CSV table of C-alpha atoms and ligand atoms in Angstrom, one decimal:
chain,number,residue,atom,x,y,z
A,1,MET,CA,-0.2,-65.2,-9.1
A,2,SER,CA,-1.8,-68.5,-8.8
A,3,LEU,CA,-2.2,-71.3,-11.6
A,4,LYS,CA,-5.7,-69.7,-12.6
A,5,ASP,CA,-4.7,-66.6,-12.9
A,6,VAL,CA,-1.7,-67.2,-15.0
A,7,LEU,CA,-4.1,-69.6,-16.9
A,8,ARG,CA,-6.5,-66.5,-17.4
A,9,GLU,CA,-3.5,-64.6,-19.0
A,10,LYS,CA,-2.9,-66.9,-21.2
A,11,ILE,CA,-5.9,-67.9,-22.7
A,12,GLU,CA,-7.1,-64.3,-23.1
A,13,ALA,CA,-3.6,-63.9,-24.8
A,14,HIS,CA,-4.2,-66.5,-26.9
A,15,ARG,CA,-7.6,-66.3,-28.2
A,16,SER,CA,-6.9,-63.5,-30.9
A,17,ARG,CA,-4.1,-65.8,-32.3
A,18,THR,CA,-7.0,-68.4,-32.7
A,19,LYS,CA,-9.6,-65.8,-34.0
A,20,THR,CA,-7.3,-64.5,-36.5
A,21,LEU,CA,-6.4,-67.8,-38.0
A,22,VAL,CA,-10.1,-68.5,-38.4
A,23,THR,CA,-11.4,-65.4,-39.5
A,24,LYS,CA,-8.5,-64.1,-41.8
A,25,HIS,CA,-7.0,-67.5,-43.1
A,26,GLY,CA,-9.6,-70.0,-42.5
A,27,ASP,CA,-9.6,-70.8,-46.1
A,28,VAL,CA,-5.8,-71.9,-46.0
A,29,LYS,CA,-5.6,-75.5,-46.6
A,30,VAL,CA,-3.4,-77.7,-44.2
A,31,GLY,CA,-3.2,-80.8,-46.1
A,32,GLU,CA,-5.3,-83.1,-48.0
A,33,VAL,CA,-7.3,-86.4,-47.5
A,34,THR,CA,-6.6,-89.6,-49.2
A,35,ILE,CA,-8.8,-92.6,-49.4
A,36,ALA,CA,-6.5,-94.5,-47.7
A,37,GLN,CA,-6.6,-92.1,-44.9
A,38,ALA,CA,-10.4,-92.1,-44.7
A,39,ILE,CA,-10.7,-95.7,-44.7
A,40,GLY,CA,-7.1,-96.0,-42.5
A,41,GLY,CA,-8.3,-94.1,-39.2
A,42,ALA,CA,-7.7,-90.7,-40.6
A,43,ARG,CA,-3.9,-91.3,-40.1
A,44,GLY,CA,-1.9,-88.1,-40.4
A,45,VAL,CA,-4.8,-86.2,-41.3
A,46,ARG,CA,-4.2,-82.3,-39.6
A,47,CYS,CA,-7.5,-81.6,-38.5
A,48,LEU,CA,-7.0,-81.1,-34.4
A,49,VAL,CA,-5.1,-78.2,-32.7
A,50,THR,CA,-3.7,-78.7,-29.7
A,51,ASP,CA,-0.4,-76.3,-28.3
A,52,VAL,CA,0.1,-78.7,-25.0
A,53,SER,CA,2.4,-81.4,-26.8
A,54,TYR,CA,3.6,-82.1,-29.9
A,55,LEU,CA,4.5,-85.4,-31.2
A,56,ASP,CA,7.5,-85.9,-33.6
A,57,PRO,CA,7.8,-89.0,-35.8
A,58,GLU,CA,11.6,-89.1,-35.0
A,59,GLU,CA,12.0,-87.2,-32.1
A,60,GLY,CA,9.1,-88.3,-29.9
A,61,ILE,CA,7.1,-86.2,-27.6
A,62,ARG,CA,7.8,-82.9,-26.4
A,63,PHE,CA,5.5,-81.4,-23.7
A,64,ARG,CA,4.8,-77.6,-24.0
A,65,GLY,CA,7.9,-77.9,-26.2
A,66,LYS,CA,10.1,-79.2,-23.7
A,67,THR,CA,11.7,-82.9,-24.2
A,68,ILE,CA,11.2,-85.5,-21.2
A,69,PRO,CA,14.7,-85.2,-20.0
A,70,GLU,CA,14.3,-81.4,-19.9
A,71,VAL,CA,11.2,-81.6,-18.1
A,72,MET,CA,12.3,-84.1,-15.7
A,73,SER,CA,15.4,-81.7,-14.9
A,74,GLU,CA,13.7,-78.3,-14.9
A,75,LEU,CA,10.3,-79.0,-13.1
A,76,PRO,CA,10.6,-78.6,-9.0
A,77,LYS,CA,10.9,-82.1,-7.3
A,78,PRO,CA,10.1,-82.9,-3.2
A,79,LYS,CA,13.2,-82.9,-1.2
A,80,GLY,CA,15.4,-85.7,-2.1
A,81,LYS,CA,13.5,-87.3,-4.8
A,82,ASP,CA,14.6,-88.1,-8.4
A,83,TYR,CA,11.0,-86.9,-10.6
A,84,PRO,CA,9.3,-83.7,-10.3
A,85,TYR,CA,6.1,-83.1,-8.4
A,86,VAL,CA,2.8,-83.9,-10.6
A,87,GLU,CA,1.2,-81.1,-9.2
A,88,GLY,CA,4.3,-78.8,-10.7
A,89,PHE,CA,3.8,-80.7,-13.6
A,90,TRP,CA,0.2,-80.0,-13.8
A,91,TYR,CA,1.1,-76.5,-13.4
A,92,PHE,CA,3.5,-76.4,-16.6
A,93,LEU,CA,1.4,-78.3,-18.7
A,94,GLN,CA,-1.8,-76.0,-18.2
A,95,THR,CA,0.5,-72.9,-18.6
A,96,GLY,CA,3.4,-73.8,-20.2
A,97,GLU,CA,5.6,-72.1,-17.5
A,98,ILE,CA,7.7,-73.7,-15.2
A,99,PRO,CA,6.6,-73.2,-11.8
A,100,THR,CA,9.0,-72.3,-8.7
A,101,GLN,CA,8.7,-74.7,-5.8
A,102,ALA,CA,6.3,-72.3,-4.0
A,103,GLN,CA,3.9,-72.4,-7.1
A,104,ALA,CA,4.3,-76.1,-7.3
A,105,LEU,CA,3.6,-76.1,-3.7
A,106,GLU,CA,0.6,-74.4,-3.9
A,107,VAL,CA,-1.0,-76.9,-6.5
A,108,VAL,CA,0.0,-79.6,-3.9
A,109,GLU,CA,-1.8,-78.1,-1.0
A,110,ASP,CA,-5.0,-77.3,-3.6
A,111,PHE,CA,-5.0,-80.6,-4.7
A,112,LYS,CA,-5.0,-82.2,-1.4
A,113,ALA,CA,-8.3,-80.1,-0.4
A,114,ARG,CA,-9.7,-81.4,-3.4
A,115,SER,CA,-8.8,-84.9,-2.8
A,116,PRO,CA,-11.7,-86.4,-0.9
A,117,VAL,CA,-13.6,-88.9,-2.9
A,118,PRO,CA,-17.7,-89.1,-2.1
A,119,GLN,CA,-18.5,-92.0,0.0
A,120,TYR,CA,-20.9,-93.4,-3.0
A,121,VAL,CA,-18.3,-93.8,-5.2
A,122,PHE,CA,-16.8,-96.4,-3.1
A,123,ASP,CA,-20.1,-97.7,-2.3
A,124,ILE,CA,-20.6,-98.4,-6.0
A,125,LEU,CA,-17.2,-99.9,-6.7
A,126,ARG,CA,-18.0,-102.3,-3.4
A,127,ALA,CA,-21.6,-103.3,-5.2
A,128,MET,CA,-19.8,-104.1,-8.7
A,129,PRO,CA,-18.7,-107.6,-9.4
A,130,ARG,CA,-15.1,-107.9,-7.8
A,131,ASP,CA,-14.2,-109.7,-11.1
A,132,SER,CA,-15.2,-106.6,-13.4
A,133,HIS,CA,-12.0,-105.3,-15.0
A,134,PRO,CA,-10.1,-102.2,-13.3
A,135,MET,CA,-10.7,-100.0,-16.1
A,136,VAL,CA,-14.8,-100.7,-15.8
A,137,MET,CA,-14.4,-99.6,-12.0
A,138,PHE,CA,-12.0,-96.6,-13.3
A,139,SER,CA,-14.3,-95.4,-15.8
A,140,ALA,CA,-17.6,-95.9,-13.9
A,141,ALA,CA,-16.3,-94.1,-10.7
A,142,ILE,CA,-15.6,-91.3,-12.4
A,143,VAL,CA,-18.5,-90.9,-14.5
A,144,ALA,CA,-20.7,-91.6,-11.1
A,145,MET,CA,-19.5,-88.4,-9.6
A,146,GLN,CA,-20.6,-85.9,-13.0
A,147,ARG,CA,-23.1,-84.9,-9.8
A,148,GLU,CA,-20.4,-83.1,-8.9
A,149,SER,CA,-19.7,-80.9,-11.8
A,150,LYS,CA,-19.1,-77.2,-11.8
A,151,PHE,CA,-19.2,-76.9,-15.2
A,152,ALA,CA,-22.8,-78.5,-15.6
A,153,LYS,CA,-24.1,-76.6,-12.9
A,154,PHE,CA,-22.7,-73.3,-14.5
A,155,TYR,CA,-24.0,-74.4,-18.2
A,156,HIS,CA,-27.5,-74.5,-16.7
A,157,GLU,CA,-27.4,-71.6,-14.6
A,158,ALA,CA,-25.3,-68.9,-16.3
A,159,TYR,CA,-23.5,-70.1,-19.2
A,160,ASP,CA,-21.0,-67.5,-20.7
A,161,ARG,CA,-18.5,-69.0,-23.5
A,162,ARG,CA,-15.6,-66.7,-22.0
A,163,THR,CA,-15.7,-68.2,-18.8
A,164,ALA,CA,-16.6,-71.6,-19.5
A,165,TRP,CA,-12.8,-72.7,-19.1
A,166,GLU,CA,-12.6,-71.5,-15.5
A,167,TYR,CA,-15.6,-74.3,-14.9
A,168,MET,CA,-13.8,-76.7,-16.9
A,169,TYR,CA,-10.8,-76.1,-15.1
A,170,GLU,CA,-12.4,-76.6,-11.3
A,171,ASP,CA,-13.8,-79.8,-12.8
A,172,ALA,CA,-10.3,-80.6,-14.5
A,173,ALA,CA,-8.5,-80.1,-11.1
A,174,ASP,CA,-11.3,-81.6,-8.7
A,175,ILE,CA,-11.2,-85.0,-10.7
A,176,LEU,CA,-7.5,-85.3,-11.3
A,177,ALA,CA,-6.8,-84.5,-7.6
A,178,LYS,CA,-9.4,-88.0,-6.9
A,179,LEU,CA,-7.9,-90.1,-9.4
A,180,PRO,CA,-5.3,-91.5,-7.3
A,181,VAL,CA,-7.2,-92.2,-4.7
A,182,ILE,CA,-9.5,-94.1,-6.6
A,183,ALA,CA,-7.0,-96.2,-8.6
A,184,ALA,CA,-5.4,-97.1,-5.3
A,185,TYR,CA,-8.9,-98.0,-3.7
A,186,ILE,CA,-9.8,-100.2,-6.6
A,187,TYR,CA,-6.2,-101.7,-6.3
A,188,ARG,CA,-6.5,-102.5,-2.6
A,189,MET,CA,-10.1,-103.7,-2.8
A,190,LYS,CA,-9.8,-106.1,-5.7
A,191,TYR,CA,-6.2,-107.3,-5.4
A,192,GLN,CA,-5.0,-107.1,-1.5
A,193,GLY,CA,-8.2,-108.4,0.5
A,194,ASP,CA,-10.2,-105.5,0.4
A,195,THR,CA,-7.7,-103.6,2.7
A,196,PRO,CA,-7.6,-99.7,1.7
A,197,ILE,CA,-5.2,-97.7,2.8
A,198,ALA,CA,-5.8,-94.0,3.8
A,199,SER,CA,-4.1,-90.9,2.3
A,200,ASP,CA,-1.6,-88.8,4.3
A,201,PRO,CA,-2.2,-85.2,4.3
A,202,ASP,CA,1.7,-84.4,4.2
A,203,LEU,CA,2.5,-86.1,1.2
A,204,ASP,CA,2.4,-84.7,-2.8
A,205,LEU,CA,0.4,-86.7,-4.9
A,206,GLY,CA,3.1,-89.4,-6.3
A,207,GLY,CA,4.5,-89.7,-2.5
A,208,ASN,CA,0.4,-90.5,-1.3
A,209,PHE,CA,-0.4,-92.5,-4.1
A,210,ALA,CA,2.8,-94.8,-3.0
A,211,ARG,CA,1.4,-95.0,0.1
A,212,MET,CA,-2.4,-95.5,-0.5
A,213,MET,CA,-1.0,-98.4,-2.8
A,214,GLY,CA,1.0,-100.0,0.0
A,215,ILE,CA,4.3,-99.6,-1.5
A,216,ASP,CA,7.2,-98.3,-0.3
A,217,SER,CA,9.9,-95.7,-1.6
A,218,PRO,CA,11.0,-95.2,-4.5
A,219,TYR,CA,7.6,-96.6,-5.5
A,220,ASP,CA,6.6,-92.8,-4.9
A,221,ASP,CA,9.4,-91.6,-7.6
A,222,VAL,CA,8.1,-94.4,-9.8
A,223,ALA,CA,4.5,-92.7,-9.6
A,224,ARG,CA,5.8,-89.5,-10.2
A,225,MET,CA,7.4,-90.6,-13.4
A,226,TYR,CA,4.8,-92.7,-14.6
A,227,PHE,CA,2.0,-90.0,-14.6
A,228,ILE,CA,4.4,-87.7,-16.2
A,229,LEU,CA,5.4,-89.8,-19.0
A,230,HIS,CA,2.0,-91.3,-19.9
A,231,SER,CA,0.0,-87.6,-19.4
A,232,ASP,CA,-0.2,-86.8,-23.2
A,233,HIS,CA,0.7,-87.5,-26.7
A,234,GLU,CA,-0.9,-84.7,-28.8
A,235,SER,CA,-4.5,-85.0,-29.6
A,236,GLY,CA,-4.9,-87.4,-32.0
A,237,ASN,CA,-4.2,-90.4,-30.1
A,238,ALA,CA,-7.8,-92.5,-28.9
A,239,SER,CA,-8.1,-91.4,-25.3
A,240,ALA,CA,-7.1,-87.8,-26.1
A,241,HIS,CA,-8.8,-87.6,-29.1
A,242,THR,CA,-12.3,-89.8,-27.0
A,243,THR,CA,-12.2,-86.9,-24.5
A,244,HIS,CA,-11.8,-84.1,-26.8
A,245,LEU,CA,-14.9,-85.2,-28.9
A,246,VAL,CA,-17.1,-85.8,-26.0
A,247,ALA,CA,-16.1,-82.6,-24.1
A,248,SER,CA,-16.6,-80.4,-27.6
A,249,THR,CA,-20.1,-81.4,-27.3
A,250,LEU,CA,-20.3,-79.0,-23.9
A,251,SER,CA,-20.2,-82.5,-21.7
A,252,ASP,CA,-18.1,-82.3,-18.6
A,253,ALA,CA,-15.3,-83.2,-17.7
A,254,TYR,CA,-16.5,-85.9,-15.8
A,255,TYR,CA,-18.2,-87.7,-19.0
A,256,ALA,CA,-15.5,-86.8,-21.0
A,257,LEU,CA,-12.8,-88.3,-19.0
A,258,SER,CA,-14.9,-91.5,-18.6
A,259,ALA,CA,-14.8,-91.8,-22.2
A,260,GLY,CA,-11.5,-91.3,-22.9
A,261,ILE,CA,-10.4,-93.7,-20.4
A,262,ASN,CA,-12.9,-96.5,-22.1
A,263,ALA,CA,-11.0,-95.6,-25.3
A,264,LEU,CA,-7.7,-96.4,-23.7
A,265,ALA,CA,-8.9,-99.8,-22.5
A,266,GLY,CA,-8.8,-101.0,-25.9
A,267,PRO,CA,-5.6,-103.5,-26.6
A,268,LEU,CA,-4.3,-101.6,-29.6
A,269,HIS,CA,-3.8,-98.3,-27.1
A,270,GLY,CA,-3.6,-98.4,-23.1
A,271,LEU,CA,-4.2,-102.1,-22.9
A,272,ALA,CA,-0.9,-103.0,-24.6
A,273,ASN,CA,0.9,-102.8,-21.6
A,274,GLU,CA,-1.1,-105.4,-19.9
A,275,GLU,CA,-0.8,-107.4,-23.1
A,276,VAL,CA,2.8,-107.4,-23.0
A,277,LEU,CA,3.3,-108.7,-19.5
A,278,ARG,CA,0.5,-111.3,-20.4
A,279,TRP,CA,2.5,-112.5,-23.4
A,280,ILE,CA,5.8,-112.6,-21.3
A,281,GLN,CA,3.9,-115.1,-19.1
A,282,ASP,CA,2.8,-116.7,-21.7
A,283,VAL,CA,6.2,-117.7,-23.1
A,284,TYR,CA,7.1,-118.4,-19.7
A,285,ASP,CA,4.4,-120.9,-19.0
A,286,LYS,CA,5.4,-122.3,-22.2
A,287,LEU,CA,9.0,-123.1,-21.1
A,288,GLY,CA,7.9,-124.6,-18.0
A,289,GLY,CA,8.7,-121.5,-15.8
A,290,LYS,CA,12.5,-121.1,-17.4
A,291,ILE,CA,13.6,-117.4,-18.2
A,292,PRO,CA,13.5,-117.5,-22.0
A,293,THR,CA,16.8,-117.1,-24.2
A,294,LYS,CA,17.1,-114.9,-27.2
A,295,GLU,CA,16.3,-118.0,-29.5
A,296,ASP,CA,13.1,-118.6,-27.6
A,297,LEU,CA,11.9,-115.4,-27.6
A,298,THR,CA,12.7,-115.5,-31.6
A,299,LYS,CA,10.5,-118.2,-32.0
A,300,PHE,CA,8.0,-117.0,-30.0
A,301,LEU,CA,7.7,-113.6,-31.7
A,302,TRP,CA,7.5,-115.3,-35.3
A,303,ASP,CA,5.0,-117.5,-33.4
A,304,THR,CA,2.7,-114.6,-32.3
A,305,LEU,CA,3.1,-113.0,-35.8
A,306,ASN,CA,2.2,-116.1,-37.8
A,307,SER,CA,-0.8,-116.8,-35.5
A,308,GLY,CA,-2.0,-113.0,-37.0
A,309,LYS,CA,-1.4,-111.4,-34.1
A,310,VAL,CA,0.4,-107.9,-33.1
A,311,ILE,CA,3.6,-108.2,-31.1
A,312,PRO,CA,2.4,-105.7,-28.1
A,313,GLY,CA,4.4,-102.9,-26.9
A,314,TYR,CA,6.0,-102.5,-30.4
A,315,GLY,CA,4.8,-100.2,-33.5
A,316,HIS,CA,3.5,-96.8,-33.2
A,317,ALA,CA,0.6,-94.5,-35.7
A,318,VAL,CA,3.0,-91.7,-35.5
A,319,LEU,CA,6.3,-92.5,-34.0
A,320,ARG,CA,9.3,-94.1,-36.2
A,321,LYS,CA,11.6,-94.8,-33.7
A,322,THR,CA,12.2,-95.8,-29.9
A,323,ASP,CA,9.4,-93.9,-27.6
A,324,PRO,CA,11.6,-92.0,-25.6
A,325,ARG,CA,8.9,-92.9,-23.0
A,326,TYR,CA,10.4,-96.5,-23.2
A,327,THR,CA,14.0,-94.9,-23.1
A,328,SER,CA,13.2,-93.2,-20.0
A,329,GLN,CA,11.9,-96.0,-18.0
A,330,ARG,CA,14.6,-98.1,-19.5
A,331,GLU,CA,16.9,-95.5,-17.8
A,332,TYR,CA,15.1,-96.1,-14.5
A,333,CYS,CA,15.5,-99.7,-14.5
A,334,LEU,CA,18.8,-99.8,-15.6
A,335,LYS,CA,19.6,-97.5,-12.6
A,336,HIS,CA,17.3,-99.4,-10.0
A,337,LEU,CA,16.7,-102.6,-11.0
A,338,PRO,CA,19.5,-103.9,-13.4
A,339,ASP,CA,19.0,-107.5,-12.2
A,340,ASP,CA,15.7,-108.1,-12.5
A,341,ASP,CA,14.7,-111.0,-14.5
A,342,LEU,CA,12.1,-109.7,-16.2
A,343,PHE,CA,13.7,-106.8,-17.1
A,344,LYS,CA,16.4,-108.7,-18.9
A,345,VAL,CA,13.5,-110.4,-20.7
A,346,VAL,CA,12.0,-107.5,-21.9
A,347,SER,CA,15.6,-106.0,-22.9
A,348,SER,CA,16.3,-109.3,-24.9
A,349,ILE,CA,12.6,-108.6,-26.6
A,350,TYR,CA,14.3,-105.1,-27.4
A,351,GLU,CA,17.3,-106.9,-29.1
A,352,VAL,CA,15.2,-109.4,-31.6
A,353,ALA,CA,11.8,-107.9,-32.1
A,354,PRO,CA,12.7,-104.6,-34.5
A,355,ASP,CA,14.9,-107.1,-36.9
A,356,ILE,CA,11.7,-109.5,-37.0
A,357,LEU,CA,9.5,-106.7,-37.6
A,358,ARG,CA,11.2,-105.5,-39.9
A,359,GLU,CA,11.8,-109.0,-41.9
A,360,GLN,CA,8.1,-109.4,-41.7
A,361,GLY,CA,7.4,-106.1,-43.5
A,362,LYS,CA,4.4,-105.1,-42.1
A,363,ALA,CA,4.8,-102.7,-38.8
A,364,LYS,CA,6.0,-98.9,-40.0
A,365,ASN,CA,7.6,-98.6,-36.9
A,366,PRO,CA,9.7,-101.9,-35.7
A,367,TRP,CA,10.5,-100.1,-32.3
A,368,PRO,CA,9.3,-100.3,-29.0
A,369,ASN,CA,6.5,-97.9,-27.5
A,370,VAL,CA,5.7,-97.0,-23.8
A,371,ASP,CA,3.9,-100.0,-23.2
A,372,ALA,CA,7.1,-102.2,-23.7
A,373,GLN,CA,8.7,-101.1,-21.0
A,374,SER,CA,6.0,-100.0,-18.4
A,375,GLY,CA,4.6,-103.0,-17.1
A,376,VAL,CA,8.2,-104.6,-15.9
A,377,ILE,CA,8.7,-101.6,-13.4
A,378,GLN,CA,5.1,-102.2,-12.0
A,379,TRP,CA,5.8,-105.8,-11.4
A,380,HIS,CA,9.1,-105.3,-9.8
A,381,TYR,CA,7.7,-103.2,-7.0
A,382,GLY,CA,5.0,-106.0,-6.4
A,383,ILE,CA,2.2,-104.7,-8.8
A,384,LYS,CA,1.9,-108.5,-10.7
A,385,GLU,CA,-2.2,-108.1,-11.3
A,386,TYR,CA,-1.1,-106.8,-14.8
A,387,ASP,CA,-4.6,-106.1,-15.6
A,388,PHE,CA,-4.5,-102.6,-13.3
A,389,TYR,CA,-1.7,-101.5,-15.6
A,390,THR,CA,-4.1,-99.6,-17.6
A,391,VAL,CA,-5.9,-97.9,-14.4
A,392,LEU,CA,-2.0,-96.4,-13.8
A,393,PHE,CA,-2.2,-95.3,-17.4
A,394,GLY,CA,-5.3,-93.9,-17.0
A,395,VAL,CA,-4.5,-91.7,-14.1
A,396,GLY,CA,-1.3,-90.1,-15.8
A,397,ARG,CA,-3.5,-89.6,-19.2
A,398,ALA,CA,-5.9,-87.6,-17.6
A,399,ILE,CA,-3.3,-85.1,-16.7
A,400,GLY,CA,-3.0,-84.2,-20.2
A,401,VAL,CA,-6.6,-84.8,-21.5
A,402,LEU,CA,-7.8,-82.7,-18.8
A,403,THR,CA,-5.6,-79.6,-19.8
A,404,ASN,CA,-6.5,-80.1,-23.3
A,405,ILE,CA,-10.5,-79.9,-22.5
A,406,THR,CA,-9.6,-76.8,-20.4
A,407,TRP,CA,-7.8,-74.9,-23.3
A,408,ASP,CA,-10.6,-76.1,-25.8
A,409,ARG,CA,-13.4,-74.0,-23.6
A,410,GLY,CA,-10.9,-71.6,-23.4
A,411,LEU,CA,-10.1,-71.0,-27.0
A,412,GLY,CA,-14.2,-71.7,-27.9
A,413,TYR,CA,-13.3,-74.9,-30.0
A,414,ALA,CA,-16.5,-75.8,-31.9
A,415,ILE,CA,-18.4,-78.9,-31.8
A,416,GLU,CA,-16.7,-81.7,-33.7
A,417,ARG,CA,-18.4,-83.1,-36.9
A,418,PRO,CA,-16.3,-84.7,-39.6
A,419,LYS,CA,-18.4,-85.6,-42.5
A,420,SER,CA,-18.3,-89.0,-43.7
A,421,VAL,CA,-18.8,-90.3,-47.4
A,422,THR,CA,-19.8,-93.7,-48.7
A,423,THR,CA,-17.9,-96.2,-50.7
A,424,ALA,CA,-19.7,-95.6,-53.7
A,425,MET,CA,-18.2,-91.9,-53.5
A,426,LEU,CA,-14.8,-93.2,-53.0
A,427,GLU,CA,-15.3,-95.4,-55.9
A,428,GLU,CA,-16.3,-92.6,-58.0
A,429,VAL,CA,-13.7,-90.4,-56.9
A,430,ALA,CA,-11.3,-93.1,-57.6
A,431,GLY,CA,-12.7,-93.9,-61.4
A,432,VAL,CA,-13.4,-97.8,-60.1
B,501,AMX,N1,3.0,-106.3,-34.4
B,501,AMX,C1,2.6,-106.9,-35.8
B,501,AMX,N2,1.9,-106.0,-36.7
B,501,AMX,C2,2.2,-105.0,-36.5
B,501,AMX,C3,2.7,-104.3,-35.3
B,501,AMX,C4,3.1,-105.0,-34.3
B,501,AMX,N3,3.5,-104.5,-33.3
B,501,AMX,N4,2.4,-103.0,-35.8
B,501,AMX,C5,1.8,-102.8,-36.6
B,501,AMX,N5,1.7,-104.2,-37.1
B,501,AMX,C6,0.8,-104.2,-38.3
B,501,AMX,C7,-0.5,-103.4,-38.9
B,501,AMX,O1,-1.6,-104.5,-37.6
B,501,AMX,C8,-0.9,-103.4,-40.0
B,501,AMX,O2,-1.4,-104.4,-40.3
B,501,AMX,P1,-2.2,-105.2,-41.3
B,501,AMX,O3,-1.8,-104.3,-42.7
B,501,AMX,O4,-2.2,-106.1,-41.5
B,501,AMX,O5,-3.4,-104.5,-40.9
B,501,AMX,C9,0.6,-102.8,-40.7
B,501,AMX,O6,1.7,-103.4,-39.7
B,501,AMX,C10,0.8,-101.5,-40.6
B,501,AMX,O7,0.5,-100.6,-39.6
B,501,AMX,P2,1.0,-99.5,-38.8
B,501,AMX,O8,0.4,-98.4,-40.1
B,501,AMX,O9,2.7,-99.6,-38.9
B,501,AMX,O10,0.5,-99.4,-37.6
B,501,AMX,P3,-1.2,-98.3,-37.3
B,501,AMX,O11,-0.6,-97.1,-37.2
B,501,AMX,O12,-2.0,-99.2,-38.1
B,501,AMX,O13,-1.2,-99.2,-35.8
B,501,AMX,C11,-0.7,-99.6,-33.4
B,501,AMX,C12,-0.6,-98.5,-34.4
B,501,AMX,C13,0.1,-99.1,-32.1
B,501,AMX,C14,-1.9,-100.2,-33.2
B,501,AMX,C15,-0.2,-101.2,-33.8
B,501,AMX,O14,1.4,-100.7,-33.9
B,501,AMX,C16,0.1,-102.1,-33.2
B,501,AMX,O15,-1.2,-103.0,-33.0
B,501,AMX,N6,0.9,-102.4,-32.3
B,501,AMX,C17,0.7,-103.3,-30.8
B,501,AMX,C18,-0.2,-102.7,-29.8
B,501,AMX,C19,0.3,-101.6,-29.1
B,501,AMX,O16,1.6,-101.9,-28.7
B,501,AMX,N7,-0.3,-101.0,-28.8
B,501,AMX,C20,0.1,-99.4,-28.2
B,501,AMX,C21,0.4,-98.2,-29.1
B,501,AMX,C22,0.7,-97.3,-27.9
B,501,AMX,C23,-0.3,-96.7,-26.9
B,501,AMX,O17,-1.2,-96.2,-27.4
B,501,AMX,N8,0.0,-97.1,-25.7
């Protein structure tokens, strides 16, 4: 059975569960909302539903019920490689089933056919100021392709909500297959003297991305690991939620993903990985190029906090322990680049930052998140243009959010429209 056939079965079987919950148990309370939550970014309010991943505050992310180590060990891998096919992970995230090698390879072939990027996208990228942020280029390239949307065409010609997910899936797969090509093109055009490298039809998504970036093995495995780790973090984070919100209006996947990518570009969200590197470079600069000691770092961490800034790469809205995505990348570093200077600095920050954040007493979570570690690996393999790191995050994040909006249409989730209240209403409720 093809991925889409498996997905059809799963979605159709799932619909009755959603319907029963809404029609028979719709009045049952899931939680309540406090004034602090209404003003404080809806933190902890349970009002979104997804089965693609779940974030436990203590344990971290599980994709379709599996931990990161389980995903990395159980999914099929290219011969001689340590990390799974991104295409097999897509199969797994969409259907909840671990694909066989043959099923993963079927998606590899399918993605190859979908991967050519229309020439007008490159023309648009080339027409943009070369110093535009790469996230601007990435988002613009995605929304520019909206004219290719099969969902939009279907909506105008023969919309049927029962089969809408199929067209959303088509758009989602079309986009995901093209994203590595677009990301690598932006990189080579912007930072490598405008020298794009063509893809190789014999390679999988991860292998091809490394090739188009012009970076040798094991960067192909880094790409697979990186995209999988950054894929999904349940649906309340800003990029996932934005994508879901926009798609809930029956906007297609091009509009929705481009919007989600714009949310990822914020310093409190995906841009934090770039901020980590900028912060460390700043430490180096202030020390005249010397590798900072733990004492130097302690001083700089306090200086950062005392100047009213956050420590990038630390803290989380939901997590309350070290992010397993941080741990997974740290394990990669310990195996492949234990002597890398930057890795040593990041490790030293890990030794001092949690105590400092605890002493300061504001952050609810003093532990590192995914962004504290990811820049080091990219830097090691020669990607020193750290404003590009969020684009890499964006390619990965697309896997999760595109899966979510496919299921949103499959289960017929409604247009989002939470209710707002006025400050005076809150004062009245609070009795002030
Ligand atoms: N450094 C300094 N202060 C921090 C902090 C950090 N790393 N993390 C949280 N705080 C502060 C908050 O700014 C807030 O201060 P305030 O009361 O003066 O506004 C207070 O601690 C309480 O915040 P919180 O409830 O612990 O966190 P939050 O849910 O409001 O925000 C996050 C979560 C990630 C935005 C925040 O921890 C942060 O700004 N971290 C640094 C940026 C970062 O690493 N972002 C990446 C997150 C992962 C991702 O999306 N890629």
